[in-house]
Every structure is written in C-alpha cells, then in structure tokens.
Amino acid sequence: KAGVTQTPRYLIKTRGQQVTLSCSPISGHRSVSWYQQTPGQGLQFLFEYFSETQRNKGNFPGRFSGRQFSNSRSEMNVSTLELGDSALYLCASSTGTGTYEQYFGPGTRLTVT
Amino acid sequence: DAKTTQPTSMDCAEGRAANLPCNHSTISGNEYVYWYRQIHSQGPQYIIHGLKNNETNEMASLIITEDRKSSTLILPHATLRDTAVYYCIPLAYSGAGSYQLTFGKGTKLSVIP
C-alpha cells in the first residue's frame, strides 16, 4: 500500500505571498490532519479534515486554511506569509474512526524570505 | 488534556533493550496512550498504543502501570536505526469523532554502537 505523499517537498516563498500544499492520504483513509513543526514550538496541530469537512482545528490564525476533496486528498493554504511561517508542514492520514493510528507523510519544508 | 513528562534524552547500547519512561499522572480514564517516534528529517511514525493492558507488536512493547499514571515503551533490541525522538501522547478526544495528537518535547534516544 502506498504511503502518504506530500507535494512539493521544498518550497521557498516571499513574505506576503500565499502558498498551497498538497497531501494524498493512504488509499481508503478518510481523515487528513495537518501539523506544523518548528524548532521553537515543536509539532503543533493545525486542523483535521474528515469526509471533506473540517472536524477539528488547532490554535492557528485564519491565514491557515485547508480543504479536502472527495477522493480524500487535502490541500492546505497559507495566505499573507510571514517569516514565522517557515516550518516543516506534515500531513497525516488515518481511517478517521475509532481509535486510529495516524500515518505521516515526509512533509513539505517551507521557507519564507 | 493530560500532561506528560519524559526524559529529555537517553542513551542505549546497540543490541540492548531501550526502556523509555513517560509520566502521565493526569490522564483520564478513557484516554489511550500513544507512542510515536520521529527519525531526523522524517515524519513521525506510529509505534504502539494502549489503554490499560500491556501491549506488544513487532516494533515494541508498552507497559502501562495499573494506576495508568505512567507507562514505559520497550524496544527489545535497539539498533542504530532506532535513534530518534520518542513521543508519549495521551490521545484526547476532541468531539465529533475526532482525536488530536498533542506532541510534547519527547525523549531523544541515541543508540550507541
């Protein structure tokens, strides 16, 4: 079974721009969660999508948004980029029901200059 | 959400058992304990989880104390590839069927040749 894929793997953007990251979950998984990892704050939960609906949200500003498509693929968008948005963005897929293990992708490394 | 306390770092000789402790004294009765690890520059990897009974899988064993206030992850024969940051995470139910992983700082395990 193919694992979680994220594209692009690396991205450099300028402050004020916006960016869209993509995540393809494991086949059959309906839940996609997004996390931000920085050296200072560690791994922080952004939001979770299940069956095209946002089911849970962390404490991030509205500049961070996401969506999920009918094939469970998910995108995350960050608008008006700030230097502090430089981070590794990870997505994780799971079945989304019961107590479930999350399987993480390799991440997208975003650098904002 | 339950708070966790883990050693900042630990060393283990290659081939020996690695025992990683976690204190979660405020865990609620229905919170599972999950363990993940993150090898440098990769996404976190699910290891094992449990509620109150000891659990074993192909990767590790999980020992949970009877009062559920602490647990120990055991890697029976550590290899150099087990060098990683290990996270102990009580799984918090966030409503509407959603669970949220809250990562702490984890334990940096170094396996020494």
PDB file of C-alpha atoms in Angstrom, chain B:
ATOM      1  CA  ASP B   1      -5.655  17.232  28.111  1.00  0.00           C
ATOM      2  CA  ALA B   2      -3.291  15.058  30.138  1.00  0.00           C
ATOM      3  CA  LYS B   3       0.219  16.406  30.537  1.00  0.00           C
ATOM      4  CA  THR B   4       3.233  14.178  30.026  1.00  0.00           C
ATOM      5  CA  THR B   5       6.746  14.169  31.406  1.00  0.00           C
ATOM      6  CA  GLN B   6       9.539  12.396  29.550  1.00  0.00           C
ATOM      7  CA  PRO B   7      13.321  12.477  29.987  1.00  0.00           C
ATOM      8  CA  THR B   8      14.912  14.914  27.596  1.00  0.00           C
ATOM      9  CA  SER B   9      17.439  12.377  26.373  1.00  0.00           C
ATOM     10  CA  MET B  10      18.626   8.809  26.874  1.00  0.00           C
ATOM     11  CA  ASP B  11      21.414   6.624  25.577  1.00  0.00           C
ATOM     12  CA  CYS B  12      21.199   2.905  24.876  1.00  0.00           C
ATOM     13  CA  ALA B  13      23.833   0.442  23.720  1.00  0.00           C
ATOM     14  CA  GLU B  14      23.131  -1.240  20.418  1.00  0.00           C
ATOM     15  CA  GLY B  15      21.535  -4.650  20.930  1.00  0.00           C
ATOM     16  CA  ARG B  16      20.306  -3.855  24.409  1.00  0.00           C
ATOM     17  CA  ALA B  17      16.736  -3.101  25.422  1.00  0.00           C
ATOM     18  CA  ALA B  18      15.755   0.561  25.435  1.00  0.00           C
ATOM     19  CA  ASN B  19      13.246   1.476  28.132  1.00  0.00           C
ATOM     20  CA  LEU B  20      11.634   4.866  27.652  1.00  0.00           C
ATOM     21  CA  PRO B  21       9.502   6.113  30.543  1.00  0.00           C
ATOM     22  CA  CYS B  22       6.593   8.526  30.429  1.00  0.00           C
ATOM     23  CA  ASN B  23       4.650  10.056  33.272  1.00  0.00           C
ATOM     24  CA  HIS B  24       1.018  10.968  32.542  1.00  0.00           C
ATOM     25  CA  SER B  25      -0.437  11.264  36.018  1.00  0.00           C
ATOM     26  CA  THR B  26      -3.431  13.368  34.908  1.00  0.00           C
ATOM     27  CA  ILE B  27      -4.597  11.002  32.198  1.00  0.00           C
ATOM     28  CA  SER B  28      -8.342  10.438  32.158  1.00  0.00           C
ATOM     29  CA  GLY B  29      -9.960   7.026  32.219  1.00  0.00           C
ATOM     30  CA  ASN B  30     -10.770   6.894  28.539  1.00  0.00           C
ATOM     31  CA  GLU B  31      -7.573   8.350  27.157  1.00  0.00           C
ATOM     32  CA  TYR B  32      -5.302   5.965  25.325  1.00  0.00           C
ATOM     33  CA  VAL B  33      -1.530   6.335  25.490  1.00  0.00           C
ATOM     34  CA  TYR B  34       0.074   6.526  22.060  1.00  0.00           C
ATOM     35  CA  TRP B  35       3.752   6.381  21.221  1.00  0.00           C
ATOM     36  CA  TYR B  36       5.273   7.868  18.105  1.00  0.00           C
ATOM     37  CA  ARG B  37       8.830   8.445  17.070  1.00  0.00           C
ATOM     38  CA  GLN B  38      10.453  10.849  14.672  1.00  0.00           C
ATOM     39  CA  ILE B  39      13.689   9.995  12.988  1.00  0.00           C
ATOM     40  CA  HIS B  40      15.630  13.057  11.918  1.00  0.00           C
ATOM     41  CA  SER B  41      14.083  14.902   8.963  1.00  0.00           C
ATOM     42  CA  GLN B  42      11.240  12.410   8.589  1.00  0.00           C
ATOM     43  CA  GLY B  43       7.583  12.489   9.538  1.00  0.00           C
ATOM     44  CA  PRO B  44       6.580  10.903  12.855  1.00  0.00           C
ATOM     45  CA  GLN B  45       5.985   7.169  12.842  1.00  0.00           C
ATOM     46  CA  TYR B  46       3.311   5.371  14.855  1.00  0.00           C
ATOM     47  CA  ILE B  47       4.741   2.748  17.205  1.00  0.00           C
ATOM     48  CA  ILE B  48       2.095   1.405  19.561  1.00  0.00           C
ATOM     49  CA  HIS B  49      -0.814   2.393  21.768  1.00  0.00           C
ATOM     50  CA  GLY B  50      -2.656   1.050  24.787  1.00  0.00           C
ATOM     51  CA  LEU B  51      -5.361   1.788  27.318  1.00  0.00           C
ATOM     52  CA  LYS B  52      -4.723  -0.231  30.446  1.00  0.00           C
ATOM     53  CA  ASN B  53      -3.269  -3.558  29.398  1.00  0.00           C
ATOM     54  CA  ASN B  54       0.270  -4.202  28.259  1.00  0.00           C
ATOM     55  CA  GLU B  55       0.629  -4.311  24.510  1.00  0.00           C
ATOM     56  CA  THR B  56       3.206  -5.780  22.143  1.00  0.00           C
ATOM     57  CA  ASN B  57       3.698  -5.545  18.416  1.00  0.00           C
ATOM     58  CA  GLU B  58       6.533  -6.142  16.002  1.00  0.00           C
ATOM     59  CA  MET B  59       8.182  -2.860  16.899  1.00  0.00           C
ATOM     60  CA  ALA B  60       7.894  -2.560  20.653  1.00  0.00           C
ATOM     61  CA  SER B  61       6.158  -3.374  23.923  1.00  0.00           C
ATOM     62  CA  LEU B  62       4.140  -0.954  26.007  1.00  0.00           C
ATOM     63  CA  ILE B  63       3.846  -1.389  29.751  1.00  0.00           C
ATOM     64  CA  ILE B  64       1.171   0.721  31.479  1.00  0.00           C
ATOM     65  CA  THR B  65       1.053   0.840  35.252  1.00  0.00           C
ATOM     66  CA  GLU B  66      -2.114  -0.326  36.964  1.00  0.00           C
ATOM     67  CA  ASP B  67      -2.997   3.213  38.055  1.00  0.00           C
ATOM     68  CA  ARG B  68      -2.328   4.389  34.474  1.00  0.00           C
ATOM     69  CA  LYS B  69      -0.188   7.263  35.709  1.00  0.00           C
ATOM     70  CA  SER B  70       2.874   6.165  33.808  1.00  0.00           C
ATOM     71  CA  SER B  71       3.995   3.914  31.010  1.00  0.00           C
ATOM     72  CA  THR B  72       7.195   2.515  29.546  1.00  0.00           C
ATOM     73  CA  LEU B  73       7.973   1.879  25.910  1.00  0.00           C
ATOM     74  CA  ILE B  74      10.387  -1.003  25.423  1.00  0.00           C
ATOM     75  CA  LEU B  75      12.441  -1.544  22.282  1.00  0.00           C
ATOM     76  CA  PRO B  76      13.732  -5.059  22.943  1.00  0.00           C
ATOM     77  CA  HIS B  77      16.902  -4.965  20.849  1.00  0.00           C
ATOM     78  CA  ALA B  78      17.797  -1.407  19.925  1.00  0.00           C
ATOM     79  CA  THR B  79      19.588  -0.768  16.637  1.00  0.00           C
ATOM     80  CA  LEU B  80      21.222   2.361  15.292  1.00  0.00           C
ATOM     81  CA  ARG B  81      18.089   2.972  13.198  1.00  0.00           C
ATOM     82  CA  ASP B  82      16.100   3.381  16.408  1.00  0.00           C
ATOM     83  CA  THR B  83      17.893   6.656  17.123  1.00  0.00           C
ATOM     84  CA  ALA B  84      15.026   9.154  17.141  1.00  0.00           C
ATOM     85  CA  VAL B  85      12.841  11.395  19.266  1.00  0.00           C
ATOM     86  CA  TYR B  86      10.156   9.349  21.003  1.00  0.00           C
ATOM     87  CA  TYR B  87       6.840  10.948  21.921  1.00  0.00           C
ATOM     88  CA  CYS B  88       4.404   9.683  24.518  1.00  0.00           C
ATOM     89  CA  ILE B  89       0.947  11.128  23.742  1.00  0.00           C
ATOM     90  CA  PRO B  90      -2.335  10.698  25.585  1.00  0.00           C
ATOM     91  CA  LEU B  91      -4.952  10.681  22.878  1.00  0.00           C
ATOM     92  CA  ALA B  92      -7.503  13.384  23.560  1.00  0.00           C
ATOM     93  CA  TYR B  93     -10.980  13.059  22.190  1.00  0.00           C
ATOM     94  CA  SER B  94     -11.963  16.374  20.616  1.00  0.00           C
ATOM     95  CA  GLY B  95     -15.593  15.645  19.908  1.00  0.00           C
ATOM     96  CA  ALA B  96     -17.423  14.672  16.720  1.00  0.00           C
ATOM     97  CA  GLY B  97     -15.310  11.542  16.413  1.00  0.00           C
ATOM     98  CA  SER B  98     -12.082  13.475  16.198  1.00  0.00           C
ATOM     99  CA  TYR B  99      -8.875  12.778  18.063  1.00  0.00           C
ATOM    100  CA  GLN B 100      -5.974  15.178  18.303  1.00  0.00           C
ATOM    101  CA  LEU B 101      -2.342  14.307  18.835  1.00  0.00           C
ATOM    102  CA  THR B 102      -0.631  16.816  21.120  1.00  0.00           C
ATOM    103  CA  PHE B 103       3.106  16.367  20.839  1.00  0.00           C
ATOM    104  CA  GLY B 104       5.369  17.370  23.700  1.00  0.00           C
ATOM    105  CA  LYS B 105       9.132  17.589  23.526  1.00  0.00           C
ATOM    106  CA  GLY B 106       9.693  13.828  23.670  1.00  0.00           C
ATOM    107  CA  THR B 107      12.818  11.865  24.543  1.00  0.00           C
ATOM    108  CA  LYS B 108      15.827  11.932  22.265  1.00  0.00           C
ATOM    109  CA  LEU B 109      17.072   8.341  22.208  1.00  0.00           C
ATOM    110  CA  SER B 110      20.609   7.803  20.983  1.00  0.00           C
ATOM    111  CA  VAL B 111      21.623   4.220  20.252  1.00  0.00           C
ATOM    112  CA  ILE B 112      25.344   3.848  20.710  1.00  0.00           C
ATOM    113  CA  PRO B 113      27.371   1.286  18.698  1.00  0.00           C
TER     114      PRO B 113
END
